[in-house]
GROMACS .gro file of C-alpha atoms in nm:
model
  340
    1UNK     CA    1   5.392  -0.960  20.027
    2UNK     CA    2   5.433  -1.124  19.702
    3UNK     CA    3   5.723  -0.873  19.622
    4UNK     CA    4   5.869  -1.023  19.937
    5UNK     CA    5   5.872  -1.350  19.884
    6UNK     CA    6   5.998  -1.309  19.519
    7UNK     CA    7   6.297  -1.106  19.730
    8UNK     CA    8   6.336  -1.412  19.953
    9UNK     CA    9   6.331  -1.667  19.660
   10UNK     CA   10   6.561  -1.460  19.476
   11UNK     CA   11   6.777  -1.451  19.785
   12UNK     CA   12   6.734  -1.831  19.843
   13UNK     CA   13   6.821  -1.901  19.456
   14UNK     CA   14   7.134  -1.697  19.486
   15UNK     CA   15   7.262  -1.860  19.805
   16UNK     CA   16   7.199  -2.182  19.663
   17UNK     CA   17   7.390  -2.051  19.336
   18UNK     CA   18   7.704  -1.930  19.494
   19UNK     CA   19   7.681  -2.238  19.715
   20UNK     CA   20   7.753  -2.490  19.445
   21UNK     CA   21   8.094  -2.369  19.396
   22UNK     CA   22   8.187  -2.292  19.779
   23UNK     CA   23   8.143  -2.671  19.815
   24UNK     CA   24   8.334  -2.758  19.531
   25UNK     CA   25   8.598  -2.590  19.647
   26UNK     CA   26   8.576  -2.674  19.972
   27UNK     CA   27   8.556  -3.098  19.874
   28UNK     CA   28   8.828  -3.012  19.629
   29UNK     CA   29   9.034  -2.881  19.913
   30UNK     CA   30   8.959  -3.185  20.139
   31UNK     CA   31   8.965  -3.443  19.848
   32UNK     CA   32   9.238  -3.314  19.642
   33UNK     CA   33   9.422  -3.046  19.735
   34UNK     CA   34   9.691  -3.169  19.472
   35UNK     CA   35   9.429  -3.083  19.200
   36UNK     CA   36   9.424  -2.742  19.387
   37UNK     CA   37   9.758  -2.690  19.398
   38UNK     CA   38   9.775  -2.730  19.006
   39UNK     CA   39   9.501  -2.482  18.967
   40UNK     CA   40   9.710  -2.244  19.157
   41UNK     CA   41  10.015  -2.264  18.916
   42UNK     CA   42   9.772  -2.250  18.609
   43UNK     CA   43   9.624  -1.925  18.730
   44UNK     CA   44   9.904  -1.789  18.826
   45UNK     CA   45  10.096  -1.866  18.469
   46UNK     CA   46   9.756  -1.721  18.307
   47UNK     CA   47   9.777  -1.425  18.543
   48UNK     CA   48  10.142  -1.316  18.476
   49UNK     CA   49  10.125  -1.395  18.092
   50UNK     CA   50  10.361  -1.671  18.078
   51UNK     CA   51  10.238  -1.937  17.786
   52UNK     CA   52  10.341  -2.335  17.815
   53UNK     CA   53  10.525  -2.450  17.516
   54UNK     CA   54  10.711  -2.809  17.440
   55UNK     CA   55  10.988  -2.812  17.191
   56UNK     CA   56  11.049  -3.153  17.047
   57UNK     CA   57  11.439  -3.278  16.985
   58UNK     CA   58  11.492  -3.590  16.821
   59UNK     CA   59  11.241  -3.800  17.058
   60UNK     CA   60  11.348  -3.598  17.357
   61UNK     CA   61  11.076  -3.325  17.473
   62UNK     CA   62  11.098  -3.022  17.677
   63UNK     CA   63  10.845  -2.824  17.855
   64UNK     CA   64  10.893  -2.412  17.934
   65UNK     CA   65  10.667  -2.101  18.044
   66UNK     CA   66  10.779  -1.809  17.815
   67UNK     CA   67  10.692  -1.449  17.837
   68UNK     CA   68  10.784  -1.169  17.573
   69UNK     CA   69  10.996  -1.187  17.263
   70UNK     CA   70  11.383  -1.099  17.212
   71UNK     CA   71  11.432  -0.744  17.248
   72UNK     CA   72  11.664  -0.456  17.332
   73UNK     CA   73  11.758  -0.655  17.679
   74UNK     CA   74  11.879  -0.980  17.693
   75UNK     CA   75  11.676  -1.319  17.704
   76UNK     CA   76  11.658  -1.454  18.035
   77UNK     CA   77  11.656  -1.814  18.084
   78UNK     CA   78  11.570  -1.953  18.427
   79UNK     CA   79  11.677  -2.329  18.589
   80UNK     CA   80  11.497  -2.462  18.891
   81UNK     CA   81  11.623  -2.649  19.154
   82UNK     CA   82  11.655  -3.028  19.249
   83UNK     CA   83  11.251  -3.221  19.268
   84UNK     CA   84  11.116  -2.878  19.128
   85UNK     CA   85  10.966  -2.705  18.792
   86UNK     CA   86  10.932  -2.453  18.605
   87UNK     CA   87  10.670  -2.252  18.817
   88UNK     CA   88  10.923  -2.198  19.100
   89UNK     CA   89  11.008  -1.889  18.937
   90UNK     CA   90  10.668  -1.759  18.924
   91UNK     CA   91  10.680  -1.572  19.197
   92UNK     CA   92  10.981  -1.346  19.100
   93UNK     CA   93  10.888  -1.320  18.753
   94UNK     CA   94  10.559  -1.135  18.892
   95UNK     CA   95  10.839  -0.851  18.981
   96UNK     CA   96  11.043  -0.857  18.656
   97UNK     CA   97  10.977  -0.593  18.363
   98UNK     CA   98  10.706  -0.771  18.122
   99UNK     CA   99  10.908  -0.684  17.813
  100UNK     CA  100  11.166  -0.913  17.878
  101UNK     CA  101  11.220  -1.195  17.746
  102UNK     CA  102  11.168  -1.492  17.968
  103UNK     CA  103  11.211  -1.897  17.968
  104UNK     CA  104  11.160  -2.144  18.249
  105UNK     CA  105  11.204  -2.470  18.152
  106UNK     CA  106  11.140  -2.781  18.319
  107UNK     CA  107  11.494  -2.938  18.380
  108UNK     CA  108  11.609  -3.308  18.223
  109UNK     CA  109  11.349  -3.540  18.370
  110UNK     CA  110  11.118  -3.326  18.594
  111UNK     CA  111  10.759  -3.192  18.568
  112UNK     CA  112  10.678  -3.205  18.173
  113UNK     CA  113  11.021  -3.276  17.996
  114UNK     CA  114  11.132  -3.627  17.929
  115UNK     CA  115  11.272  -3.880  18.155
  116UNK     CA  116  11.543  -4.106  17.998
  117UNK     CA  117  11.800  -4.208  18.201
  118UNK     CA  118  12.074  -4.134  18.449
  119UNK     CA  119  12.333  -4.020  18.212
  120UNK     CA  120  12.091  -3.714  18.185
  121UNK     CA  121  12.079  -3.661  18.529
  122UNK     CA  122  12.468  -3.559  18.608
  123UNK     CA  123  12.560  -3.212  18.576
  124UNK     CA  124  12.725  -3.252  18.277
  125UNK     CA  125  12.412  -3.465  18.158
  126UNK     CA  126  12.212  -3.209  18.217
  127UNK     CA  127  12.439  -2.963  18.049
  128UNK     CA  128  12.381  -3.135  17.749
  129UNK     CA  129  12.012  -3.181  17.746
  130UNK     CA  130  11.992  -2.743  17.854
  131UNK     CA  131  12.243  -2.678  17.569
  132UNK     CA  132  11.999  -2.882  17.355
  133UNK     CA  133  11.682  -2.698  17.435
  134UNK     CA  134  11.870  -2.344  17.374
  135UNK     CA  135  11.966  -2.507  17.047
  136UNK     CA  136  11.595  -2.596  16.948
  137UNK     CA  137  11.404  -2.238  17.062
  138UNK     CA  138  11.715  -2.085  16.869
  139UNK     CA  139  11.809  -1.909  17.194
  140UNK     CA  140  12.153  -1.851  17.148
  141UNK     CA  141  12.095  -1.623  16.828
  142UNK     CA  142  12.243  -1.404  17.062
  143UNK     CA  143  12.393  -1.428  17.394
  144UNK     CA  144  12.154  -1.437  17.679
  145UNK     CA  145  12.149  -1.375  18.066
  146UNK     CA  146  12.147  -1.734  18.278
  147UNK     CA  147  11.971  -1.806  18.590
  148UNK     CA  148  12.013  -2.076  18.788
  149UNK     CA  149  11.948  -2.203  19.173
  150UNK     CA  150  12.063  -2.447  19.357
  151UNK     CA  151  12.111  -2.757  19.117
  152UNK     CA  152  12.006  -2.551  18.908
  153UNK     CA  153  12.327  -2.294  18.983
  154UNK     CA  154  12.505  -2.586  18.961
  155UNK     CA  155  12.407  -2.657  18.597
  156UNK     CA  156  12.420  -2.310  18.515
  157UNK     CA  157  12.777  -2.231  18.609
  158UNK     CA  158  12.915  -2.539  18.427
  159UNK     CA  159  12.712  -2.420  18.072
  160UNK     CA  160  12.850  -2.120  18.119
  161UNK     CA  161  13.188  -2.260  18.169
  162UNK     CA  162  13.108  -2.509  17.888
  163UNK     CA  163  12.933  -2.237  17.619
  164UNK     CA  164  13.074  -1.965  17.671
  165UNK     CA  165  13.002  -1.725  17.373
  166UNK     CA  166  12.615  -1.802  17.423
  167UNK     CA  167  12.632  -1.672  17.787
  168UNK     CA  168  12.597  -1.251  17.805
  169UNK     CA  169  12.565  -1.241  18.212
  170UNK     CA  170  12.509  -1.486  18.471
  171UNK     CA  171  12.314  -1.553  18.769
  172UNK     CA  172  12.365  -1.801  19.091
  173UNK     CA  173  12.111  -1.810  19.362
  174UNK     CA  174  12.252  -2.034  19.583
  175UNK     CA  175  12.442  -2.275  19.404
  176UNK     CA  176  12.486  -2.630  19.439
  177UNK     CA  177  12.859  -2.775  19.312
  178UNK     CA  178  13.107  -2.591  19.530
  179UNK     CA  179  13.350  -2.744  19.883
  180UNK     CA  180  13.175  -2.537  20.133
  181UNK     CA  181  13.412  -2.370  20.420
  182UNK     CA  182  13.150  -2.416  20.669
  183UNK     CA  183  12.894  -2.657  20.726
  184UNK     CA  184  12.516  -2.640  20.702
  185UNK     CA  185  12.247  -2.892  20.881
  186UNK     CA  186  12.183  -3.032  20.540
  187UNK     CA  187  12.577  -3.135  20.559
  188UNK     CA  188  12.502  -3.320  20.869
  189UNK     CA  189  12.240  -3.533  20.689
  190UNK     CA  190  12.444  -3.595  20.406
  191UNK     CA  191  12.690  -3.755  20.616
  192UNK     CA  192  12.421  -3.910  20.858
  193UNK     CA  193  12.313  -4.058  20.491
  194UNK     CA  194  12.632  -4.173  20.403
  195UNK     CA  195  12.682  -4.363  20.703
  196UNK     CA  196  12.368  -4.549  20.687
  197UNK     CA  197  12.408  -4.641  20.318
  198UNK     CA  198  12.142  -4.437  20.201
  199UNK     CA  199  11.910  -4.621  20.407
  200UNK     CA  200  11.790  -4.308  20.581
  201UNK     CA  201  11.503  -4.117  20.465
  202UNK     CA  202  11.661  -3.784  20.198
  203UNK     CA  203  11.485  -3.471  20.384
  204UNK     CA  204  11.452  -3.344  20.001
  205UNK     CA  205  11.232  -3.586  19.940
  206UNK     CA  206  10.868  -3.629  20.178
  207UNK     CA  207  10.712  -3.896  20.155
  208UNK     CA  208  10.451  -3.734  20.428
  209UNK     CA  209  10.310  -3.401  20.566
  210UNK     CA  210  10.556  -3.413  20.822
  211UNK     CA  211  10.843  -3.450  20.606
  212UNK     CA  212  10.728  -3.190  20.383
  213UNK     CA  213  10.727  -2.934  20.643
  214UNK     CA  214  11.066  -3.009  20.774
  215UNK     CA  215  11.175  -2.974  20.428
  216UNK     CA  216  11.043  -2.703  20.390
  217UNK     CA  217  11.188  -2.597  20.726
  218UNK     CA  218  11.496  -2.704  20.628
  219UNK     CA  219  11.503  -2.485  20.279
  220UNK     CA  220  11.362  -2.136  20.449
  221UNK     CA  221  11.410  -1.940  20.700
  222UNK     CA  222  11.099  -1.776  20.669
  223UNK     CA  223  10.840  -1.936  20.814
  224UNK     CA  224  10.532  -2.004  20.626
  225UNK     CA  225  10.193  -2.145  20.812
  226UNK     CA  226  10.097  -2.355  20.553
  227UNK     CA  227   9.777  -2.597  20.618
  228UNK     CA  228   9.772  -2.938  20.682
  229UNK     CA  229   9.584  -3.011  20.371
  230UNK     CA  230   9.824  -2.808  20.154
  231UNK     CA  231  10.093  -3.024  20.341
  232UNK     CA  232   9.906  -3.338  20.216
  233UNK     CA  233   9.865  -3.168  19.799
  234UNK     CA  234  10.219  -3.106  19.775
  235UNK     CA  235  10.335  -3.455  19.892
  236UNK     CA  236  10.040  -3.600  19.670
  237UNK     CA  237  10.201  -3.421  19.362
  238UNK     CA  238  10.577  -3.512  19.469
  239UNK     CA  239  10.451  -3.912  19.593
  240UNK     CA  240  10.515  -4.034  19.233
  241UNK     CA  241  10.808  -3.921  19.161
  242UNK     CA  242  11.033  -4.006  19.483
  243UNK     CA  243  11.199  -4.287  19.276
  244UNK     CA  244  11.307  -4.061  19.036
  245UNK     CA  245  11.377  -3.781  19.259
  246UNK     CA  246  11.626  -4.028  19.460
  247UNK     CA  247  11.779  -4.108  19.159
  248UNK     CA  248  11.875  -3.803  19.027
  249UNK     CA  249  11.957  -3.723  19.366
  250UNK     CA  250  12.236  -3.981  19.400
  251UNK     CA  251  12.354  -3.869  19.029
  252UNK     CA  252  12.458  -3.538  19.122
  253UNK     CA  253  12.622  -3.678  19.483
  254UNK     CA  254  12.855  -3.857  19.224
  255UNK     CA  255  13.194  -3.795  19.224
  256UNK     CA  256  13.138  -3.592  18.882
  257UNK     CA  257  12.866  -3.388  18.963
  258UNK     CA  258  12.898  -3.263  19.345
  259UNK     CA  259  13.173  -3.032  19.284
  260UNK     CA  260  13.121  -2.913  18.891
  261UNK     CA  261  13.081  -2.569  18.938
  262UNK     CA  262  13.373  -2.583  19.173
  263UNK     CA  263  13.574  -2.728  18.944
  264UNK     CA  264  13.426  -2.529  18.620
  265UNK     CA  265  13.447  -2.175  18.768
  266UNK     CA  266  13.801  -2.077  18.670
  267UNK     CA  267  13.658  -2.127  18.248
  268UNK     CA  268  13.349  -1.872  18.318
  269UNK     CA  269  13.381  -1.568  18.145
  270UNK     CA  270  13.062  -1.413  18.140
  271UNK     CA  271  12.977  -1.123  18.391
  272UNK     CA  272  12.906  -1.326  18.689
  273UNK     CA  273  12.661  -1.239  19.007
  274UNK     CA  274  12.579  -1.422  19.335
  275UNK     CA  275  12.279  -1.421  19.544
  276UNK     CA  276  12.246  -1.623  19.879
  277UNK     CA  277  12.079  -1.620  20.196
  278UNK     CA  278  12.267  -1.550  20.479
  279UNK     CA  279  12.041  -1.818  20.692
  280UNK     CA  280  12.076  -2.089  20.413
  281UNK     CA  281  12.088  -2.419  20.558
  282UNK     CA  282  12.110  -2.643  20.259
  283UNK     CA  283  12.417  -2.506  20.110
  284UNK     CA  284  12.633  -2.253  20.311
  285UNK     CA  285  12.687  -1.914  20.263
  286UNK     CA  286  13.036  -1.931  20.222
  287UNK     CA  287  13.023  -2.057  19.886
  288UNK     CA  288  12.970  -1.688  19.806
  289UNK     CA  289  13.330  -1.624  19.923
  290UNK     CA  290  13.448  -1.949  19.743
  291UNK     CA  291  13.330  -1.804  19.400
  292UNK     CA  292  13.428  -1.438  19.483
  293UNK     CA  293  13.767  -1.586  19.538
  294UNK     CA  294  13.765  -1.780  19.214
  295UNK     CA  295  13.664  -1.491  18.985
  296UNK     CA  296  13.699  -1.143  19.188
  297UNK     CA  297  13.494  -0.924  18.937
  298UNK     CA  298  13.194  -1.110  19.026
  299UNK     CA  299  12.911  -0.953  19.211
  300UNK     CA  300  12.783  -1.121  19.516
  301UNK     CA  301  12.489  -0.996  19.701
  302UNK     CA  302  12.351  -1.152  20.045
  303UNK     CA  303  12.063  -1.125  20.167
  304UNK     CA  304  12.002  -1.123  20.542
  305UNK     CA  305  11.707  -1.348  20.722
  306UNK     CA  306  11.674  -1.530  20.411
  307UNK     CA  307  11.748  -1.917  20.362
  308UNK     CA  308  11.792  -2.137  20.066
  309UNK     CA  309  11.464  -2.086  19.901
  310UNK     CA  310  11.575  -1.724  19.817
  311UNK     CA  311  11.307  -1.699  19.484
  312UNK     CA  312  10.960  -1.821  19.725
  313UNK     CA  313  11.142  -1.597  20.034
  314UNK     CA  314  11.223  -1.284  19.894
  315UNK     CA  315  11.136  -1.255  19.511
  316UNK     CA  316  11.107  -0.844  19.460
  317UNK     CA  317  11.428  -0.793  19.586
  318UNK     CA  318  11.604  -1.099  19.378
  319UNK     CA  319  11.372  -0.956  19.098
  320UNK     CA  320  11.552  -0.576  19.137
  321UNK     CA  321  11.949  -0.779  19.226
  322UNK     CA  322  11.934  -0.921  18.884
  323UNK     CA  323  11.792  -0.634  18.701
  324UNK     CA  324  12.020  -0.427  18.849
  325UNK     CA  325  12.300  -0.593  18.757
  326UNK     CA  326  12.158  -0.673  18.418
  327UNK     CA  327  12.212  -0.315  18.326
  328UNK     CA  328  12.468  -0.225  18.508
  329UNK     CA  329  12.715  -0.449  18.321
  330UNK     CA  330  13.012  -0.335  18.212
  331UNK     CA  331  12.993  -0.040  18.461
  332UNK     CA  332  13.095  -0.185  18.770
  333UNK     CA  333  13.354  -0.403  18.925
  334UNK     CA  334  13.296  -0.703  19.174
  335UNK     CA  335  13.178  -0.599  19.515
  336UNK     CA  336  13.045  -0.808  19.814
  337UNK     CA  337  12.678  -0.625  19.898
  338UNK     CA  338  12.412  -0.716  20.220
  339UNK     CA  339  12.081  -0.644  20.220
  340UNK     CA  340  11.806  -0.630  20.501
   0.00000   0.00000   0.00000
């Protein structure tokens, strides 16, 4: 009997035990599921062995995620896309060699590196700033492979363009900066926008759970169930920044900025690939023929029933498409490639 009841204490004390941080959680996730939300990038950073650095230039600081050293292959450095960070490209780094060398850096303004001012926020602004950061972690020692999507293809065919002996190989997923043939239903905001004055709400920027989910409608074609609370954590962590986000927004609208790699992709010399998602409805496929047409030894590579957000909706198979054509260089000439 009195073996029993120490059993049933024992029993008791453990439920109790494991109790205490089931309703943490569980308040955490229905009192701040922004705090959660940051827990989940930590982890994940942690998990995949990617260390957060800041590299200091002049009064102007960066933040990155690295992973490796220099090595045989070259370094690989990664730029996000407009109102994101450096842990977008978490989840196709999870699929890339660890050996390699990697950098994701937080671009001019967002997440952890310094806001200034407009000027940074252009294209060739941002440019600048990048070219700045490679300068500090002594990146361009030797020339290094360039990711970029979205804005951030934007920025990273006009660095190419603009440095061109510190660019081995490049990569656009999706890029922002080019006259699209065809039209997407981001277009038809844009000029719904324009003819309100920018009074209209931006759909790439939420201001509430609704919002967020048709922006994140909007941006992929998968569809993710993603709970109401999660809804409510990303818009918490996003909320403060709207201002900023609007400005840089309008920035790269500018007549300077919203055709740059357009008008930059004749002066790329560097080994060029493409990657876009056949469903994308923020910036249209036919960009990929645009840049194919522009520099025919490049290597484009849709994929089908994939949208904008091509890292979140299909990271292996972006992972393999750039590591592919990573060593493949200098073997093979442009060609146009789907994939299922």
């Amino acid at each position: 009997m009195a073996a029993d009841l120490d059993m049933v204490n024992l029993l008791v004390l453990a439920g109790a035990t494991l109790a205490i941080p089931i309703l943490s959680f569980v308040a955490s996730f229905i009192l701040w599921p922004s705090a959660l939300i940051k827990i989940y990038y930590w982890y994940w950073r942690r998990t995949l062995g990617l260390q957060v650095r800041y590299a200091d230039c002049g009064g102007y600081r960066f933040c990155y995620s690295y992973r490796g050293k220099p090595g045989f292959r070259p370094s690989i450095l990664m730029l996000h896309g407009f109102s994101a960070h450096k842990d977008t490209w978490l989840t196709m780094v999870k699929y890339l060699p660890k050996h390699l060398h990697i950098l994701c850096v937080d671009m001019p303004g967002h997440e952890g590196t310094t806001r200034t001012n407009s000027e940074d926020y252009s294209i060739q602004g941002q440019v600048k700033r990048i070219h700045q950061f490679v300068e500090n972690v002594r990146l361009n020692r030797k020339p290094f492979h360039l990711v970029g999507t979205s804005m951030g293809g934007n920025v990273a065919g006009v660095y190419a363009a603009s440095f061109p002996s510190e660019i081995c190989s490049i990569t656009l997923i999706c890029p922002a900066g080019i006259r699209y043939p065809c039209e997407t239903k981001f277009d038809n905001h844009l000029q719904d926008l324009e003819h309100s004055h920018y009074t209209l709400s931006i759909p790439l920027i939420p201001s509430t759970p609704e919002e967020m989910e048709d922006m994140l409608r909007l941006c992929s074609h998968v569809r993710f169930k993603i709970p109401q609370q999660i809804l409510q954590g990303l818009v918490d962590v996003r909320l403060p920044h709207n201002d900023f986000y609007q400005e840089v927004f309008m920035e790269i609208l500018g007549e300077n900025s919203r055709y740059a790699l357009q008008d930059n992709l004749q002066l790329i010399t560097a080994p060029l690939q493409v990657i876009w998602g056949k469903q994308d409805q923020v910036v249209d496929v036919s960009g990929a023929v645009v840049v194919a047409e522009a520099l025919p030894g490049c290597r484009v590579d849709l994929l089908e029933n994939c949208g904008h957000s091509v890292v979140m909706e299909r990271p292996r198979r972006t992972a393999k498409l750039i590591m592919e054509f990573i060593i493949s260089l200098g073997t093979t000439s442009g060609t146009i490639k789907k994939h299922s």
